[in-house]
Amino acid sequence: MTRIDAPWLKDDAAQQVCAVLTDAGLQAWFVGGCVRNTLLGEPVADLDLTTDAHPDDVIRLAKAAGLRVIPTGYDHGTVTILAQNQPFEVTTFRRDVATDGRRATVSFADNIEEDARRRDFTMNALYVAPDGTVADPLGGLSDLRARRVRFIEDADRRIREDYLRILRFFRFYAWYGDPDEGPDIDGLAACAGNIEGLQTLSTERITAEVLKLLAAPDPAPAVASMAATGALAQVLPGAAVAALPVLVHVEDQAGLAPDPIRRLAVLGGDPQSALRLSRQQATALEQIKSDLPAGGLGYRFGVHRAMDALAVRAASVGQEIDPNMAEKARFGAKQTFPLSAADLMPKLTGPALGRALKQAEARWIASDFTLGKDDLID
């Protein structure tokens, strides 16, 4: 019997939420990422539970225990219990009644076996009781230990229930799979056979999955597999994967943390049209793709973004970042433009003043910041 012994499991708030259910003779199981990541030795973010109790019963019992309850997904059997200011998402056992490739109609189930069969991958169908006992209704533990991302039962059927699972397959492979073994063959074939289903998904859902994938420590093997199935061309037309593994190496050599926008920039294509980026993400992408010289990058965007741009440039030609370019970027970030509008007035005003300042600044950057005020005025 497998057991886990994790700090989050012993936490007073977690045990309090479990007791709300178990003291009433009901089941309480932690499920999903907290179980998977604990068994892999990875950080745990959210604590999700599943139970045989229906939402009304969960709400009633939690309120009787003096806890606040938010019906975050009541129609789908989910409520959030707040205990000691920590959120715990509690969902009733469910089974799919009907699916259309984007969403499912569910009904409540009676046991974890039924609940497990509606999930995507075997490594996500692992459950932990409040005492740390692991329940493995579908054999996911062996897959997890082998770092094998495998669809539950029939891969083709799982994908047709929700086509987003194609992207989740590659995302989970990037984060948890064994790159030496490669992705699961059956899963890969099912993804390749259903890629047209990606067209039915919202751009927001696709964007979220792509960015999560690219945030992995080394997403290159997963993205290469995406390209081989045709999935990458579906979500990011025109993208090319050759420079991505080089960029991962460049990042490692330069001490740069993984950044999905930096990786998106090196893939090419037209991410701003294909994906739904936030304004901040779109701005970062434009800055990384800027053709300014190294010093200008540092001056305009700061050292952090300048290094992103230099990393992408270097990876695109199969090289590491030139130390001289990095130093120029750092130098540029410290510079202050020596000219002000007052220096050109009253001779110039209005739009002409703005154009003159812009031209002078461009000359100053091109000179590696050597031109002084008098040079720029002349």
XYZ file of N, CA and C in Angstrom, residues 102-248:
441
model
N -15.909 19.998 -26.435
C -15.509 21.237 -25.755
C -15.941 21.248 -24.293
N -17.084 20.648 -24.010
C -17.589 20.636 -22.642
C -18.379 19.355 -22.432
N -18.609 19.030 -21.166
C -19.315 17.787 -20.851
C -20.545 18.065 -20.007
N -21.568 17.259 -20.220
C -22.717 17.231 -19.321
C -22.458 16.101 -18.333
N -22.491 16.410 -17.047
C -22.110 15.432 -16.040
C -23.276 15.138 -15.107
N -23.174 13.986 -14.471
C -24.087 13.658 -13.381
C -23.245 13.137 -12.231
N -23.804 13.109 -11.058
C -23.049 12.667 -9.898
C -22.865 11.157 -9.929
N -21.700 10.722 -9.475
C -21.365 9.302 -9.431
C -21.319 8.836 -7.977
N -21.127 7.524 -7.803
C -21.180 6.959 -6.457
C -19.818 6.600 -5.882
N -18.788 6.505 -6.739
C -17.504 6.031 -6.238
C -16.355 6.627 -7.046
N -15.147 6.441 -6.541
C -13.992 7.048 -7.204
C -13.657 6.351 -8.511
N -14.060 5.086 -8.690
C -13.795 4.406 -9.957
C -14.510 5.123 -11.106
N -15.783 5.456 -10.895
C -16.524 6.193 -11.921
C -15.928 7.576 -12.110
N -15.586 8.219 -11.018
C -15.006 9.557 -11.090
C -13.685 9.534 -11.850
N -12.880 8.499 -11.608
C -11.567 8.399 -12.252
C -11.692 8.245 -13.759
N -12.694 7.522 -14.211
C -12.818 7.230 -15.640
C -13.184 8.444 -16.478
N -13.612 9.519 -15.863
C -13.944 10.705 -16.643
C -12.756 11.675 -16.722
N -11.658 11.327 -16.077
C -10.482 12.199 -16.104
C -9.652 11.937 -17.353
N -8.603 12.741 -17.564
C -7.843 12.647 -18.814
C -6.727 11.619 -18.782
N -5.775 11.758 -17.840
C -4.599 10.902 -17.819
C -4.568 10.067 -16.546
N -3.950 8.911 -16.649
C -3.906 8.010 -15.493
C -3.193 8.663 -14.315
N -2.186 9.490 -14.573
C -1.464 10.125 -13.473
C -2.315 11.177 -12.750
N -3.421 11.573 -13.358
C -4.335 12.517 -12.704
C -5.500 11.814 -12.018
N -5.523 10.488 -12.085
C -6.601 9.716 -11.465
C -6.079 8.996 -10.232
N -5.309 9.703 -9.422
C -4.789 9.178 -8.170
C -5.419 9.959 -7.025
N -5.770 9.271 -5.966
C -6.505 9.865 -4.852
C -5.763 9.579 -3.549
N -5.875 10.510 -2.615
C -5.242 10.329 -1.313
C -6.259 10.602 -0.214
N -6.385 9.654 0.709
C -7.275 9.803 1.851
C -6.636 10.736 2.879
N -7.409 11.242 3.823
C -6.848 12.147 4.842
C -5.691 11.546 5.635
N -5.623 10.198 5.711
C -4.517 9.578 6.454
C -3.300 9.316 5.580
N -3.344 9.742 4.303
C -2.204 9.588 3.411
C -2.233 8.357 2.536
N -3.264 7.511 2.666
C -3.366 6.309 1.843
C -3.703 6.682 0.393
N -2.936 6.120 -0.531
C -3.151 6.409 -1.949
C -4.096 5.372 -2.554
N -5.124 5.847 -3.249
C -6.023 4.977 -4.006
C -5.716 5.138 -5.480
N -5.561 4.008 -6.164
C -5.164 4.006 -7.575
C -6.132 3.127 -8.364
N -7.319 3.632 -8.662
C -8.345 2.784 -9.284
C -8.043 2.363 -10.718
N -7.162 3.098 -11.418
C -6.948 2.807 -12.840
C -5.485 2.522 -13.193
N -4.670 2.238 -12.207
C -3.280 1.895 -12.496
C -2.403 3.065 -12.875
N -2.730 4.242 -12.381
C -1.953 5.431 -12.736
C -0.625 5.533 -12.022
N -0.478 4.826 -10.906
C 0.744 4.959 -10.117
C 1.968 4.465 -10.875
N 1.836 3.355 -11.574
C 2.974 2.844 -12.349
C 3.322 3.792 -13.489
N 2.309 4.394 -14.112
C 2.580 5.378 -15.165
C 3.288 6.592 -14.600
N 2.841 7.039 -13.440
C 3.454 8.210 -12.827
C 4.917 7.945 -12.491
N 5.190 6.792 -11.913
C 6.572 6.453 -11.551
C 7.462 6.349 -12.783
N 6.890 5.932 -13.898
C 7.648 5.842 -15.151
C 7.647 7.161 -15.911
N 6.981 8.171 -15.340
C 6.804 9.466 -16.002
C 6.224 9.272 -17.409
N 5.173 8.467 -17.449
C 4.503 8.163 -18.706
C 3.121 8.833 -18.700
N 2.922 9.767 -19.610
C 1.637 10.460 -19.725
C 0.748 9.616 -20.628
N -0.260 8.974 -20.024
C -1.098 8.034 -20.776
C -2.566 8.369 -20.557
N -3.305 8.415 -21.641
C -4.735 8.658 -21.539
C -5.413 7.500 -20.805
N -6.493 7.811 -20.115
C -7.276 6.785 -19.431
C -8.053 5.976 -20.462
N -7.827 4.650 -20.437
C -8.510 3.725 -21.325
C -8.312 4.108 -22.788
N -9.361 4.451 -23.526
C -9.240 4.707 -24.961
C -8.850 6.156 -25.229
N -7.632 6.359 -25.763
C -7.117 7.710 -25.983
C -7.980 8.508 -26.952
N -8.416 7.865 -28.007
C -9.224 8.543 -29.017
C -10.537 9.051 -28.401
N -11.144 8.236 -27.591
C -12.398 8.631 -26.945
C -12.174 9.775 -25.967
N -11.095 9.684 -25.202
C -10.816 10.758 -24.237
C -10.656 12.099 -24.953
N -9.971 12.088 -26.095
C -9.739 13.338 -26.825
C -11.039 13.884 -27.392
N -11.868 13.010 -27.922
C -13.118 13.480 -28.521
C -14.092 14.031 -27.480
N -13.873 13.683 -26.213
C -14.678 14.275 -25.146
C -14.326 15.749 -24.958
N -13.061 16.072 -25.176
C -12.597 17.454 -25.038
C -11.297 17.583 -25.821
N -11.347 18.272 -26.952
C -10.178 18.364 -27.825
C -9.021 19.138 -27.196
N -9.293 19.868 -26.134
C -8.195 20.541 -25.445
C -7.205 19.532 -24.869
N -7.664 18.301 -24.696
C -6.780 17.278 -24.139
C -5.596 16.975 -25.060
N -5.699 17.332 -26.333
C -4.539 17.209 -27.221
C -3.407 18.090 -26.699
N -3.723 19.339 -26.430
C -2.700 20.262 -25.933
C -2.273 19.894 -24.517
N -3.214 19.421 -23.708
C -2.861 18.987 -22.354
C -1.899 17.793 -22.406
N -2.057 16.922 -23.378
C -1.152 15.783 -23.518
C 0.287 16.259 -23.697
N 0.474 17.235 -24.569
C 1.832 17.741 -24.796
C 2.320 18.572 -23.615
N 1.408 19.306 -23.003
C 1.807 20.099 -21.832
C 2.249 19.186 -20.686
N 1.501 18.132 -20.414
C 1.867 17.219 -19.328
C 3.141 16.454 -19.672
N 3.327 16.127 -20.938
C 4.575 15.476 -21.335
C 5.755 16.410 -21.095
N 5.571 17.700 -21.398
C 6.657 18.666 -21.189
C 7.027 18.776 -19.716
N 6.034 18.738 -18.849
C 6.277 18.941 -17.422
C 6.638 17.653 -16.683
N 5.998 16.545 -17.059
C 6.119 15.330 -16.248
C 6.606 14.105 -17.002
N 6.701 14.186 -18.317
C 7.082 13.015 -19.095
C 8.583 12.756 -19.088
N 8.948 11.576 -19.527
C 10.353 11.178 -19.659
C 10.795 11.476 -21.095
N 11.635 12.494 -21.297
C 12.021 12.859 -22.673
C 12.819 11.768 -23.369
N 13.485 10.904 -22.604
C 14.260 9.829 -23.220
C 13.353 8.734 -23.784
N 12.221 8.523 -23.141
C 11.277 7.498 -23.596
C 10.367 7.997 -24.704
N 10.176 9.314 -24.758
C 9.275 9.876 -25.756
C 7.829 9.777 -25.302
N 6.932 10.454 -25.993
C 5.516 10.430 -25.602
C 4.883 9.074 -25.870
N 3.815 8.782 -25.155
C 3.069 7.548 -25.330
C 2.602 7.425 -26.786
N 2.881 6.285 -27.412
C 2.592 6.094 -28.838
C 1.100 6.166 -29.134
N 0.302 5.500 -28.305
C -1.141 5.521 -28.533
C -1.695 6.933 -28.385
N -1.213 7.645 -27.372
C -1.664 9.018 -27.172
C -1.266 9.918 -28.321
N -0.045 9.733 -28.809
C 0.453 10.544 -29.919
C -0.382 10.298 -31.180
N -0.682 9.045 -31.438
C -1.471 8.706 -32.616
C -2.882 9.278 -32.519
N -3.456 9.225 -31.319
C -4.804 9.770 -31.125
C -4.810 11.284 -31.310
N -3.766 11.944 -30.856
C -3.665 13.398 -31.059
C -3.580 13.718 -32.547
N -2.733 12.984 -33.258
C -2.566 13.231 -34.692
C -3.865 12.991 -35.452
N -4.656 12.028 -35.001
C -5.887 11.709 -35.693
C -7.040 12.645 -35.400
N -6.846 13.536 -34.447
C -7.953 14.414 -34.038
C -7.593 15.892 -34.037
N -6.503 16.267 -34.715
C -6.036 17.651 -34.607
C -7.038 18.665 -35.145
N -7.897 18.258 -36.077
C -8.869 19.217 -36.592
C -9.845 19.669 -35.516
N -9.981 18.866 -34.472
C -10.845 19.250 -33.369
C -10.357 20.484 -32.639
N -9.069 20.799 -32.764
C -8.535 22.001 -32.123
C -9.208 23.262 -32.653
N -9.712 23.193 -33.875
C -10.368 24.354 -34.477
C -11.677 24.704 -33.770
N -12.214 23.773 -33.013
C -13.484 24.027 -32.327
C -13.288 24.710 -30.986
N -12.051 24.825 -30.534
C -11.777 25.374 -29.215
C -11.650 26.890 -29.251
N -11.924 27.519 -28.137
C -11.762 28.968 -28.051
C -10.276 29.320 -28.035
N -9.971 30.484 -28.570
C -8.580 30.938 -28.594
C -8.040 31.107 -27.179
N -8.898 31.494 -26.255
C -8.458 31.676 -24.867
C -7.972 30.366 -24.261
N -8.718 29.280 -24.481
C -8.311 27.996 -23.919
C -7.003 27.506 -24.549
N -6.885 27.698 -25.871
C -5.657 27.285 -26.556
C -4.469 28.077 -26.029
N -4.639 29.381 -25.900
C -3.543 30.231 -25.431
C -3.062 29.814 -24.059
N -3.988 29.566 -23.152
C -3.622 29.180 -21.793
C -2.784 27.907 -21.796
N -3.171 26.911 -22.592
C -2.420 25.653 -22.636
C -1.046 25.832 -23.270
N -0.971 26.598 -24.353
C 0.316 26.807 -25.026
C 1.305 27.497 -24.089
N 0.848 28.517 -23.366
C 1.754 29.234 -22.465
C 2.180 28.359 -21.291
N 1.284 27.526 -20.782
C 1.666 26.607 -19.700
C 2.698 25.600 -20.190
N 2.529 25.129 -21.408
C 3.493 24.195 -21.982
C 4.862 24.856 -22.111
N 4.875 26.068 -22.674
C 6.146 26.757 -22.913
C 6.825 27.203 -21.630
N 6.119 27.174 -20.513
C 6.720 27.541 -19.227
C 7.472 26.376 -18.595
N 7.384 25.179 -19.176
C 8.070 24.006 -18.631
C 9.584 24.215 -18.691
N 10.332 23.547 -17.828
C 11.800 23.709 -17.845
C 12.404 23.481 -19.227
N 11.970 22.431 -19.924
C 12.435 22.196 -21.297
C 11.261 21.700 -22.141
N 10.570 22.596 -22.806
C 9.412 22.195 -23.604
C 9.764 21.705 -25.003
N 11.048 21.732 -25.364
C 11.432 21.443 -26.751
C 10.992 20.061 -27.236
N 11.207 18.974 -26.470
C 10.752 17.663 -26.972
C 9.239 17.604 -27.190
N 8.477 18.206 -26.285
C 7.021 18.192 -26.421
C 6.577 19.004 -27.633
N 7.199 20.161 -27.844
C 6.824 21.004 -28.989
C 7.212 20.321 -30.295
N 8.328 19.608 -30.295
C 8.714 18.855 -31.497
C 7.678 17.776 -31.807
N 7.158 17.126 -30.765
C 6.115 16.116 -30.961
C 4.828 16.768 -31.452
N 4.527 17.937 -30.932
C 3.364 18.685 -31.422
C 3.485 18.951 -32.913
N 4.668 19.376 -33.316
C 4.891 19.681 -34.735
C 4.738 18.432 -35.588
N 5.214 17.301 -35.085
C 5.142 16.056 -35.848
C 3.704 15.607 -36.077
N 2.816 15.882 -35.136
C 1.412 15.485 -35.288
C 0.598 16.487 -36.089
N 1.135 17.682 -36.296
C 0.388 18.736 -36.964
C -0.341 19.646 -36.002
N -0.268 19.354 -34.710
C -0.981 20.170 -33.723
C -0.392 21.578 -33.621
N 0.928 21.706 -33.740
C 1.545 23.025 -33.635
C 1.087 23.924 -34.772
N 1.012 23.384 -35.968
C 0.560 24.179 -37.113
C -0.888 24.608 -36.960
N -1.677 23.818 -36.251
C -3.072 24.176 -36.025
C -3.202 25.376 -35.109
N -2.404 25.420 -34.054
C -2.563 26.491 -33.059
C -1.626 27.673 -33.293
N -0.521 27.438 -34.023
C 0.434 28.516 -34.278
C 1.002 28.363 -35.687
N 0.209 28.728 -36.694
C 0.659 28.565 -38.084
C 1.976 29.298 -38.350
N 2.853 28.628 -39.067
C 4.126 29.246 -39.424
C 5.220 29.061 -38.403
N 4.916 28.459 -37.272
C 5.929 28.261 -36.235
C 6.944 27.213 -36.681
N 8.200 27.386 -36.245
C 9.272 26.442 -36.532
C 9.968 26.079 -35.222
N 10.307 24.805 -35.055
C 10.786 24.328 -33.755
C 12.307 24.262 -33.633
N 13.035 24.460 -34.729
C 14.478 24.188 -34.725
C 15.239 24.988 -33.681
N 14.871 26.242 -33.453
C 15.638 27.104 -32.548
C 15.248 26.941 -31.084
N 14.133 26.266 -30.804
C 13.676 26.173 -29.417
C 14.650 25.413 -28.518
N 15.141 24.229 -28.893
C 16.114 23.569 -28.013
C 17.395 24.372 -27.835
N 17.767 25.123 -28.868
C 18.949 25.987 -28.743
C 18.674 27.080 -27.716
N 17.471 27.651 -27.759
C 17.116 28.693 -26.799
C 17.146 28.161 -25.372
N 16.638 26.952 -25.162
C 16.666 26.364 -23.818
C 18.107 26.256 -23.323
